[in-house]
Short mmCIF file of C-alpha atoms and ligand atoms in Angstrom, two decimals:
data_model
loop_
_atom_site.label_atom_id
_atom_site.label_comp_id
_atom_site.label_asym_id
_atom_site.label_seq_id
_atom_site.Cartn_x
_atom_site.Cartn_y
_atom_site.Cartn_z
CA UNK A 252 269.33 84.81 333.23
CA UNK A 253 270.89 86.49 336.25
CA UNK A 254 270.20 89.86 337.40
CA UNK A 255 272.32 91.93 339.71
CA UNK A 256 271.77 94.09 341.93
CA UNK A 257 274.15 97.04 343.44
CA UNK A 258 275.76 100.22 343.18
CA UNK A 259 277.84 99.80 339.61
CA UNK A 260 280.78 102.39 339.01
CA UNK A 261 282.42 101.87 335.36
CA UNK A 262 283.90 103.71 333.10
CA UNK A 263 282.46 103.57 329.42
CA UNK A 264 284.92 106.48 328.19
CA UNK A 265 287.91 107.48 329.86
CA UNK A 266 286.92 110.69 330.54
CA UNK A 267 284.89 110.02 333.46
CA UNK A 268 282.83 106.51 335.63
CA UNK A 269 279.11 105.85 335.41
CA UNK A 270 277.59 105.34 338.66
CA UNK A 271 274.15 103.96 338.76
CA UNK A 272 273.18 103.89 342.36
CA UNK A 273 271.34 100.43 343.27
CA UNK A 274 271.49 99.65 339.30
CA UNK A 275 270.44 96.42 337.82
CA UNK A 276 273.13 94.03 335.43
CA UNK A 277 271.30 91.04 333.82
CA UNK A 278 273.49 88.42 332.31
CA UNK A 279 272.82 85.51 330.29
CA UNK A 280 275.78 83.30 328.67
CA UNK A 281 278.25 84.82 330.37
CA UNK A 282 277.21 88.53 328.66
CA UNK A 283 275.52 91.19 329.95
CA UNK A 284 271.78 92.33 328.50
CA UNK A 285 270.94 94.83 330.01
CA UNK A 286 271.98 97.50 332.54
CA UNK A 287 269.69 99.88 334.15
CA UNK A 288 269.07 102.25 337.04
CA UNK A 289 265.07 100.53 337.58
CA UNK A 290 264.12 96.93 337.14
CA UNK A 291 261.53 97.79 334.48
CA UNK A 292 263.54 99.86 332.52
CA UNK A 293 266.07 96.51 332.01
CA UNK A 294 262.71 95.09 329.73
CA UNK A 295 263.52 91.15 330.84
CA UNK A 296 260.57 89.36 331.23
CA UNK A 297 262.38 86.61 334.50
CA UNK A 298 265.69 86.31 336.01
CA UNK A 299 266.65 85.55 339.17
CA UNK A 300 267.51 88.90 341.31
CA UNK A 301 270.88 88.49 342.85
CA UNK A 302 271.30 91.83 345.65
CA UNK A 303 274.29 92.81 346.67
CA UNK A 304 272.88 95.45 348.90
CA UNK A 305 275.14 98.99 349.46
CA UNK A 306 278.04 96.91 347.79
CA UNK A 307 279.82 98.58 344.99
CA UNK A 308 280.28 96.33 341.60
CA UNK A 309 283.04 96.77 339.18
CA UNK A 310 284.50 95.32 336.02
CA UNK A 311 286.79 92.77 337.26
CA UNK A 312 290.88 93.92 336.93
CA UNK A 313 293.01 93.03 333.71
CA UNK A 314 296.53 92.55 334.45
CA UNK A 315 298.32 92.73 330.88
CA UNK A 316 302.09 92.25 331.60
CA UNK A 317 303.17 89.90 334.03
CA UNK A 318 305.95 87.05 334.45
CA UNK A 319 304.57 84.30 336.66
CA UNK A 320 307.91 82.44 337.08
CA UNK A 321 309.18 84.97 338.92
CA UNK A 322 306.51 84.98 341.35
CA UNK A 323 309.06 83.87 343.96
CA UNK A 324 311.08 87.21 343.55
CA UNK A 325 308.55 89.22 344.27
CA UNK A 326 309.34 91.90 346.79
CA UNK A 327 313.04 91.40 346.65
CA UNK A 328 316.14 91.78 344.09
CA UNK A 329 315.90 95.00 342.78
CA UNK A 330 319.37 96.42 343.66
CA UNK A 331 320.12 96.24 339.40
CA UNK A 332 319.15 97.21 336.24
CA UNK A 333 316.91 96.01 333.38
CA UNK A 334 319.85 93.79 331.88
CA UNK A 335 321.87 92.94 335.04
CA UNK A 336 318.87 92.55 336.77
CA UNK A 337 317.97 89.64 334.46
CA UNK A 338 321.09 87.83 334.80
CA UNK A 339 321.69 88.29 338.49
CA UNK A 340 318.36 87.10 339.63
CA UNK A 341 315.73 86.61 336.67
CA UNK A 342 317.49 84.17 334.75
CA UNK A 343 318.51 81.51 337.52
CA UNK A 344 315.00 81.54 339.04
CA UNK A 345 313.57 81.11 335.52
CA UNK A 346 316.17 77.98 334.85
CA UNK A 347 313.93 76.18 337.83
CA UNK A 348 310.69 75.91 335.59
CA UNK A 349 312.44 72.58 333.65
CA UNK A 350 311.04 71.14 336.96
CA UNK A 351 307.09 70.88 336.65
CA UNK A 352 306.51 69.96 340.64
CA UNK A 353 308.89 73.47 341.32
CA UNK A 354 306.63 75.34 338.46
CA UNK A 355 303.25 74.00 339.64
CA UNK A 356 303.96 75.17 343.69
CA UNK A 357 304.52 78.78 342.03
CA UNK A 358 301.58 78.99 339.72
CA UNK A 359 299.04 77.23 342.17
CA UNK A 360 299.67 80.34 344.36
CA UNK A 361 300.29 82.82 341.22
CA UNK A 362 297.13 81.73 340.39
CA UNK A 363 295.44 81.94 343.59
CA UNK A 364 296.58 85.35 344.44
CA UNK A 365 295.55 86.53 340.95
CA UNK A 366 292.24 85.80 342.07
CA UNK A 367 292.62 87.46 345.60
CA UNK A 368 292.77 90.81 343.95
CA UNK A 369 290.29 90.51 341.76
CA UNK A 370 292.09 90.23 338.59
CA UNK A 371 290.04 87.56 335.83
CA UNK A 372 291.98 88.59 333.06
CA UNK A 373 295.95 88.57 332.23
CA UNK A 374 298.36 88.32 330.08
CA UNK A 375 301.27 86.50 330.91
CA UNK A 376 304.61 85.07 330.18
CA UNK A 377 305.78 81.73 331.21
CA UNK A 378 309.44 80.53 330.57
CA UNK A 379 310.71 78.73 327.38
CA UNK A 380 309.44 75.47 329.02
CA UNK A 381 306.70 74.07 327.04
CA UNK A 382 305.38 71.44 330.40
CA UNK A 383 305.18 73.88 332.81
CA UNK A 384 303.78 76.59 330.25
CA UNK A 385 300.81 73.91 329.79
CA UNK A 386 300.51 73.50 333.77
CA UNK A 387 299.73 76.79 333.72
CA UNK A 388 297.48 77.19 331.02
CA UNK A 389 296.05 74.32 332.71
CA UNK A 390 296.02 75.73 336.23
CA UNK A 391 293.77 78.99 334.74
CA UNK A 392 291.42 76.71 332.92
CA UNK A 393 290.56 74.91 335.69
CA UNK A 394 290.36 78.10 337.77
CA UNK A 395 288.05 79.73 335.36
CA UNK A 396 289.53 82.56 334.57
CA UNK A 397 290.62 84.06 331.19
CA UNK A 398 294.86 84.85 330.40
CA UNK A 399 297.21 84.43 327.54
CA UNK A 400 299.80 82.98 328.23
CA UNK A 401 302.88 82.67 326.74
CA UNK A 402 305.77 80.20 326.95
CA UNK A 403 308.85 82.30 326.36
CA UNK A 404 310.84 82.52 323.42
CA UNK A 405 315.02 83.34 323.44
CA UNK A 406 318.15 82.08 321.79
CA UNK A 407 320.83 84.37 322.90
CA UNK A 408 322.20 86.43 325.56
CA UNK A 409 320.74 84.08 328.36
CA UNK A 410 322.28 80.53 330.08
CA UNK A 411 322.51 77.49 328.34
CA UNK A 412 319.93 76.76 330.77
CA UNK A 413 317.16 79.17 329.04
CA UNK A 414 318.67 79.07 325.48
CA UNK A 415 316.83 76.88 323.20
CA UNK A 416 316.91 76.49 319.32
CA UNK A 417 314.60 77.51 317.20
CA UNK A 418 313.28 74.46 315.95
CA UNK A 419 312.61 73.57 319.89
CA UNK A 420 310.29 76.92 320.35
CA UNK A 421 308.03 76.12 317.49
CA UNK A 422 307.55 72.69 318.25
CA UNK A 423 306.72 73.42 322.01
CA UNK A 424 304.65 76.69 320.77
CA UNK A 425 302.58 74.13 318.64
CA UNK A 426 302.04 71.67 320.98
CA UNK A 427 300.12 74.11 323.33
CA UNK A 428 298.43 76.06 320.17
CA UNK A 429 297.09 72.71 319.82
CA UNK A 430 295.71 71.65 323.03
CA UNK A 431 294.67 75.57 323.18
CA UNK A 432 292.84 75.79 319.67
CA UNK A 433 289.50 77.04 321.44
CA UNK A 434 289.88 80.78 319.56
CA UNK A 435 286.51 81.42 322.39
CA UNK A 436 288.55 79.29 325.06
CA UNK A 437 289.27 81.72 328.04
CA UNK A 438 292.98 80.49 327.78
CA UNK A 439 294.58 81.32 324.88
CA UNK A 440 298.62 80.81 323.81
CA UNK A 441 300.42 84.36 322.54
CA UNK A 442 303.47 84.22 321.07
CA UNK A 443 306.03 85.22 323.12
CA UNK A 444 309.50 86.64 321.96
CA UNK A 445 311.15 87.51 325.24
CA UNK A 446 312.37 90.76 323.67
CA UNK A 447 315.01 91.45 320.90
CA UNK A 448 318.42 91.01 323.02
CA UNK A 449 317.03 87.50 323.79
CA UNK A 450 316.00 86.79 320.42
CA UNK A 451 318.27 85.83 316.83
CA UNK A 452 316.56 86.83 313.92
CA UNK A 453 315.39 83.50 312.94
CA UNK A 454 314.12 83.23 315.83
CA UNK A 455 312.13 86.35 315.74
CA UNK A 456 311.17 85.45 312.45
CA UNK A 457 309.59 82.01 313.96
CA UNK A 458 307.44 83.95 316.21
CA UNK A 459 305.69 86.25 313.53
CA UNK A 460 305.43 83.18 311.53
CA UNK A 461 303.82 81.27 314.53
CA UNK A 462 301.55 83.93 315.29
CA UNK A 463 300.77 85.04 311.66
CA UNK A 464 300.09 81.10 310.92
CA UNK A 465 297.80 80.26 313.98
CA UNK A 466 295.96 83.67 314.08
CA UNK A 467 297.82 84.58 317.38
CA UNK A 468 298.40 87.55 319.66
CA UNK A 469 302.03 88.80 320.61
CA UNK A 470 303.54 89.81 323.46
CA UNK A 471 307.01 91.48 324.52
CA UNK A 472 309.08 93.96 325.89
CA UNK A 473 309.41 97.55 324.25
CA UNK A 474 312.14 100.39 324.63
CA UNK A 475 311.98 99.78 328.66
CA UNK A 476 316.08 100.62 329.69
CA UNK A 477 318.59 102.81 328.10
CA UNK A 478 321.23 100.49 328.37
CA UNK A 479 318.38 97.85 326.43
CA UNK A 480 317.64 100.53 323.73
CA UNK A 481 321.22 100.75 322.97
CA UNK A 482 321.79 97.28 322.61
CA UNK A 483 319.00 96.70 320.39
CA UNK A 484 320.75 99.57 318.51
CA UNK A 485 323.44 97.22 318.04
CA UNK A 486 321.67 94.13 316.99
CA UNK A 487 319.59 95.68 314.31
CA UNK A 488 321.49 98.47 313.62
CA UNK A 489 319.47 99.18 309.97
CA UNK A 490 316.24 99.34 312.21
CA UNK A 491 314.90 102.45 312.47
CA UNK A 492 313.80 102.53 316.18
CA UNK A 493 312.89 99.45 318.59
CA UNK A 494 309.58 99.48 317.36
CA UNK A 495 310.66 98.76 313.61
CA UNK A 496 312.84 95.58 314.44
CA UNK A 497 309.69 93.74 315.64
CA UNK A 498 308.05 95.42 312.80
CA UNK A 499 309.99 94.03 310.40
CA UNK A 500 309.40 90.55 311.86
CA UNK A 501 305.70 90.94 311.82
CA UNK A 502 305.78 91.40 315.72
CA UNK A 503 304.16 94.80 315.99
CA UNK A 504 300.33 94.87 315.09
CA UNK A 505 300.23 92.18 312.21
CA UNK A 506 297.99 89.96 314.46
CA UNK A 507 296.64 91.65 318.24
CA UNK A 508 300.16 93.24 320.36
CA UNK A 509 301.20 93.67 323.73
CA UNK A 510 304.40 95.69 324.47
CA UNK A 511 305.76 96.27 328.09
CA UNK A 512 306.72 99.75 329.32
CA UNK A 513 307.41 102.34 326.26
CA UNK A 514 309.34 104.67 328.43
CA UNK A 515 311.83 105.92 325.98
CA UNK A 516 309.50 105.64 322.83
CA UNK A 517 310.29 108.32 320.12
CA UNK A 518 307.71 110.14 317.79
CA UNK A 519 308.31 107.34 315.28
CA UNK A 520 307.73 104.38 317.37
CA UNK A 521 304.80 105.97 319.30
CA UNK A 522 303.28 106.55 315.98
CA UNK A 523 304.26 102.93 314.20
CA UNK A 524 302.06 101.89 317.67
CA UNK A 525 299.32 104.05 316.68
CA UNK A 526 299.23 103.03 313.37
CA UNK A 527 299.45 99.28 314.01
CA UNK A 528 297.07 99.80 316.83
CA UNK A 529 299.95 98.19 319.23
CA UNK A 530 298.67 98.49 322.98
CA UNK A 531 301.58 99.36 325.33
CA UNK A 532 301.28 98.50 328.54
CA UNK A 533 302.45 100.39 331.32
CA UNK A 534 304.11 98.85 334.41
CA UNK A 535 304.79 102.06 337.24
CA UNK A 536 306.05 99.75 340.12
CA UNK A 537 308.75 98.25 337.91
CA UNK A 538 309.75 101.21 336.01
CA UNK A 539 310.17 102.52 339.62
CA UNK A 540 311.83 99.60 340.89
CA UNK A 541 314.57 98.73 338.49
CA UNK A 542 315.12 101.98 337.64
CA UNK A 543 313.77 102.21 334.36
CA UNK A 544 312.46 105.39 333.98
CA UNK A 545 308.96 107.31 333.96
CA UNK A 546 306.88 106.36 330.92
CA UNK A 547 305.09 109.61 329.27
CA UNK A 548 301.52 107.90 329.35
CA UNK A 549 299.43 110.86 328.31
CA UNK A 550 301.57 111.39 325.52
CA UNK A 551 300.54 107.84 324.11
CA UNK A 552 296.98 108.76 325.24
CA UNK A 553 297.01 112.27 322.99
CA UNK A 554 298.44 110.30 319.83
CA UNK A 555 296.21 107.72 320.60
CA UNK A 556 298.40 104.69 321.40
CA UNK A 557 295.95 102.09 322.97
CA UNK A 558 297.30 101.53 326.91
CA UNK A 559 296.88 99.50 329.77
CA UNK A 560 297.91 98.30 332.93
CA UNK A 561 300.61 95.66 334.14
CA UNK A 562 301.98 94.70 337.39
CA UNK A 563 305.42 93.35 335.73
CA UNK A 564 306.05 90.79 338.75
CA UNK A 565 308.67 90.76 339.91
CA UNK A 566 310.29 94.21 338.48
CA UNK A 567 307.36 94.89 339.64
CA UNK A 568 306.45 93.92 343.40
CA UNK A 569 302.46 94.19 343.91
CA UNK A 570 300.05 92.06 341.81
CA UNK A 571 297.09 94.28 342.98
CA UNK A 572 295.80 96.47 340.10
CA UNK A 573 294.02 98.70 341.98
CA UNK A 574 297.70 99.95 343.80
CA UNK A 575 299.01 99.95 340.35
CA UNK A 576 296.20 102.17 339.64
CA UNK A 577 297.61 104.63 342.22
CA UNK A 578 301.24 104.03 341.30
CA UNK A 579 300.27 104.93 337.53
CA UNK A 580 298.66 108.55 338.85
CA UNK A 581 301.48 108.75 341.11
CA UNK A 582 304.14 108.59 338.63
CA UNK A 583 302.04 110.86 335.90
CA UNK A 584 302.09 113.61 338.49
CA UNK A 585 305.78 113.26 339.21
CA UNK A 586 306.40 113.00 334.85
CA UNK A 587 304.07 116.07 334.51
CA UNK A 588 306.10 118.05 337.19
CA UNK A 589 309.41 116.75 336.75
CA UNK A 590 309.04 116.58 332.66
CA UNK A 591 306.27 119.01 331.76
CA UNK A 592 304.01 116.32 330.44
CA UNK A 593 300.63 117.47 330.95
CA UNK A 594 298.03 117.01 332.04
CA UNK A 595 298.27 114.31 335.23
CA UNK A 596 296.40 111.47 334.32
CA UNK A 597 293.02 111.33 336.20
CA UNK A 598 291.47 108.59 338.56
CA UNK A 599 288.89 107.56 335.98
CA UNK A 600 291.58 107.18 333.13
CA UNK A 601 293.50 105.12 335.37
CA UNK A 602 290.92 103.05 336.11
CA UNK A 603 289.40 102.45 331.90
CA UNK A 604 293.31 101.42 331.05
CA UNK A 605 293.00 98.49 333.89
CA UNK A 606 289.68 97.93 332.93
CA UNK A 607 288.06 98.87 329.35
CA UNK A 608 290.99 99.64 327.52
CA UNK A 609 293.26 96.50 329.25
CA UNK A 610 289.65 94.34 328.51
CA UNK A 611 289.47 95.38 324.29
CA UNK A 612 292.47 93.12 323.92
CA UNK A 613 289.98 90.08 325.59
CA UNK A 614 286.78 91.28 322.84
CA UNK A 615 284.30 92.84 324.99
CA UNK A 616 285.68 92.76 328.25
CA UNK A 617 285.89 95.46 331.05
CA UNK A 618 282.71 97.65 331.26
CA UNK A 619 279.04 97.37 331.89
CA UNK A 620 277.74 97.46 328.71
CA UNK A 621 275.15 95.36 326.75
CA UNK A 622 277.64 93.04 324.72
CA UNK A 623 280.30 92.56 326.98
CA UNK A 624 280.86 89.62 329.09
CA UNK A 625 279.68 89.72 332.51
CA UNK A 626 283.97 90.34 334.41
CA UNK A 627 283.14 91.76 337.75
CA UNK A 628 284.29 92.28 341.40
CA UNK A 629 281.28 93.14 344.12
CA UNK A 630 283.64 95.59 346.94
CA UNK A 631 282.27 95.10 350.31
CA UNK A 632 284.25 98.11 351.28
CA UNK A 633 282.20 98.15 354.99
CA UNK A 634 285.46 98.66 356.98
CA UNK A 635 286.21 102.01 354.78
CA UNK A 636 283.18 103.69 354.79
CA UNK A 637 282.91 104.83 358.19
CA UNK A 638 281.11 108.27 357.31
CA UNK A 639 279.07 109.75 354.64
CA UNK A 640 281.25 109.33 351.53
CA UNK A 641 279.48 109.19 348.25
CA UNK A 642 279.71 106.29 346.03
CA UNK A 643 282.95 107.80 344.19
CA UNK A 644 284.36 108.87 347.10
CA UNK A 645 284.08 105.36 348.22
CA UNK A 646 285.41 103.49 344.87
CA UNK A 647 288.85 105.90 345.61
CA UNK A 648 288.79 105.05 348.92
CA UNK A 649 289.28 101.28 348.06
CA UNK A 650 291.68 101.80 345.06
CA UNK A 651 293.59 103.65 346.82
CA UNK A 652 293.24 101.87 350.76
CA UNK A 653 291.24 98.42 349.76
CA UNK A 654 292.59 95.24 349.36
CA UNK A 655 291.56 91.38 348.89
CA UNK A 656 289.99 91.44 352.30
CA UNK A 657 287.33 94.11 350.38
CA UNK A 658 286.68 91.59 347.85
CA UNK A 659 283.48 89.91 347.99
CA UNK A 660 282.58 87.78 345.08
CA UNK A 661 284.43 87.60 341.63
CA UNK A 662 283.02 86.96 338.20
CA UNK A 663 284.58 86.16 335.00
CA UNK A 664 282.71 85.62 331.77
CA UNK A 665 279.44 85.70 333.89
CA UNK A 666 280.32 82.64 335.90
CA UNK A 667 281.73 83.25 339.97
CA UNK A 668 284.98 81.99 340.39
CA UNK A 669 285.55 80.58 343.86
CA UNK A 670 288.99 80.38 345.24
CA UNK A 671 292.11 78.42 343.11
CA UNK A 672 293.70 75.60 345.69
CA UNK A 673 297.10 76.50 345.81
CA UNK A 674 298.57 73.82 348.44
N1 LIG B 964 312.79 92.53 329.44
C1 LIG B 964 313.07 91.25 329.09
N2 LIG B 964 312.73 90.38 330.04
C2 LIG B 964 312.20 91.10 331.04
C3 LIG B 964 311.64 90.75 332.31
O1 LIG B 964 311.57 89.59 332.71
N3 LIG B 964 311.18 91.79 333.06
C4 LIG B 964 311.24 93.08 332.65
N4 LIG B 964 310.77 94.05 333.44
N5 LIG B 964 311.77 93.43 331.46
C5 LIG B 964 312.23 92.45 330.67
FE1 LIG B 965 308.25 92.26 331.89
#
């Protein structure tokens, strides 16, 4: 049993954090026990008292869209769209990951600066090579720290280099499902369909077979680019909206579902998510970067669409959660001014879709609560707090000004993770 000590900010409903100035956490098997505002009111007979003085302690980040093979684009290529975009720079950097020594320099230091922001959990897509998919999966095992990831599926519209058959996917799928088959590990596979363009029916009917068969989670791309939507219009034209082509392929809610971006979801789609209980997952830096549009997030709130946060390297270009915290208010207030939808998201909503919300995808991941394993980040925010700025004040400061230099000690699943070598 391990009992922290520190100023915790969480938030256990959207609507608003919990602060518990110099609160107690205790922890046993990775899970937390007990959290309380006085030592005696936590009820635990021993535990060793771990202080972390005025420090602030959070739930640990959840980053749940991100493409790790094109960790070496970050920060650059973003003169296209969504689909040229892909075939101008995304596809010929992903062609490199047939070569495990190229695919292991990248993830060593995808890895390793997942961990420098303070982000335990992900989910993430790979490319359709099944090795370096596994060197992954193996790097974040080793590392400690929980992610799905997910070796890309597509048969069409991409080079012969990244076009595989069908037969090919399943048989790499179930080679990692089975070194994976922990359903408690912290690294799980999810199926992976890159999105429909990339995908032949049989193909997409592999992947809800896969997932359907081994009890899997999905993950894809949904209704992101105009010039996407239309295309998908074209390959399933007796579809009723993007939503209802994965549908039909048991790809949308049948087991757990991630979908990218929603930015052009209609009524039906938004409420085929709702239903299925489909979390979309909003990416602001790359729907800024690529163009893509401005996706109506407190609309999917109000219907009650489940939603979280992703970074979307490298349409997206900063892994840090806590900036695409303030890039996801930044864009709300621009949607609610520019498009009427209102009203702007808050800071504490912002911060339960990266952390809460992103985390019920993981089980009980994301907030201090008795129940839920022990993810958390102790901010040493020192160099910040210069003046007398309450404990809020504080927490915004470093969301919104903080970075891996504030970062004092990471936990995942109740265990601190030390640094990943990445050279
Ligand atoms: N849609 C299909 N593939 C991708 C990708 O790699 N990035 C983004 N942003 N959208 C996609
Ligand atoms: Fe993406």
């Amino acid at each position: 049993m391990k009992i922290y000590k520190g100023h915790l900010l969480f938030t256990p409903e959207r609507t608003g954090f919990e602060v518990i100035e110099n609160g107690y956490v205790a922890v046993e098997n990775g899970r937390i026990v007990g959290v309380a505002s006085q030592l005696a009111d936590l009820d635990i007979a021993d535990g060793e008292l771990v202080e972390f003085g005025d420090r602030l302690v959070i739930p640990a980040m959840c980053d749940m869209h991100v493409h790790a093979p094109q960790y070496r684009n970050q920060g650059m290529s973003m003169d296209h769209e969504l689909l040229t975009w892909l075939s101008t720079y995304t596809f010929p950097e992903e062609a490199k990951f047939a070569d495990t020594a190229y695919a292991e320099r990248i993830y060593r230091r995808f890895v390793r600066d997942l961990w420098r922001y303070g982000t335990m959990r992900a989910a993430v897509f790979a490319t359709i090579h099944g090795e370096s998919t596994r060197l992954l999966m193996r790097l974040f095992h080793e590392a400690g720290m929980g992610a799905l990831v997910g070796k890309v599926d597509m048969d069409r519209n991409c080079p012969d280099a990244l076009c595989e058959t069908v037969d090919e996917a399943v048989t790499a799928n179930e080679s990692l499902i089975a070194e994976f088959s922990d359903p408690d590990g912290l690294v799980r596979p999810i199926i992976t369909p890159r999105f429909i363009p990339s995908c032949t029916p049989p193909m997409l009917e592999a992947c809800g077979r896969l997932a359907r068969e081994h009890g899997l989670a999905v993950q894809s791309h949904l209704s992101e680019n105009r010039d996407e939507i239309a295309l998908v219009r074209e390959l399933e034209p007796t579809s009723t909206c993007y939503g209802d082509a994965y549908n039909r392929y048991g790809l949308f809610g049948q087991t757990p579902t991630l979908m990218a971006h929603c930015v052009y979801s209609p009524d039906e789609e938004i409420e085929l998510m709702r239903r299925n209980g489909v979390m979309a997952v909003h990416c602001p830096t790359s729907n800024l970067n690529i163009a893509s549009g401005m996706s109506p997030v407190r609309t999917l709130l109000d219907r009650g669409v489940r939603v979280a946060l992703g970074s979307d390297i490298s349409g997206g270009h900063d892994l840090n959660m806590f900036r695409i915290m303030v890039y996801t208010l930044q864009v709300s207030k621009l949607a609610s001014v520019v498009q009427g939808v209102k009203p702007q998201l808050t800071l504490p909503e912002a911060f339960w879709c990266a952390t809460k919300s992103a985390g019920s995808f993981f089980g009980r991941v994301g907030s201090f609560e008795p129940g839920y394993e022990f993810d958390a980040l102790v901010i040493d925010d020192s160099g910040l707090n210069f003046d007398h700025y309450t404990l809020l004040e504080r927490l915004e400061r470093f969301i919104y000004l903080g970075d891996d230099r504030h970062i004092a000690h990471r936990y995942c699943r109740g265990m601190e993770i030390p640094e990943p070598k990445a050279d």
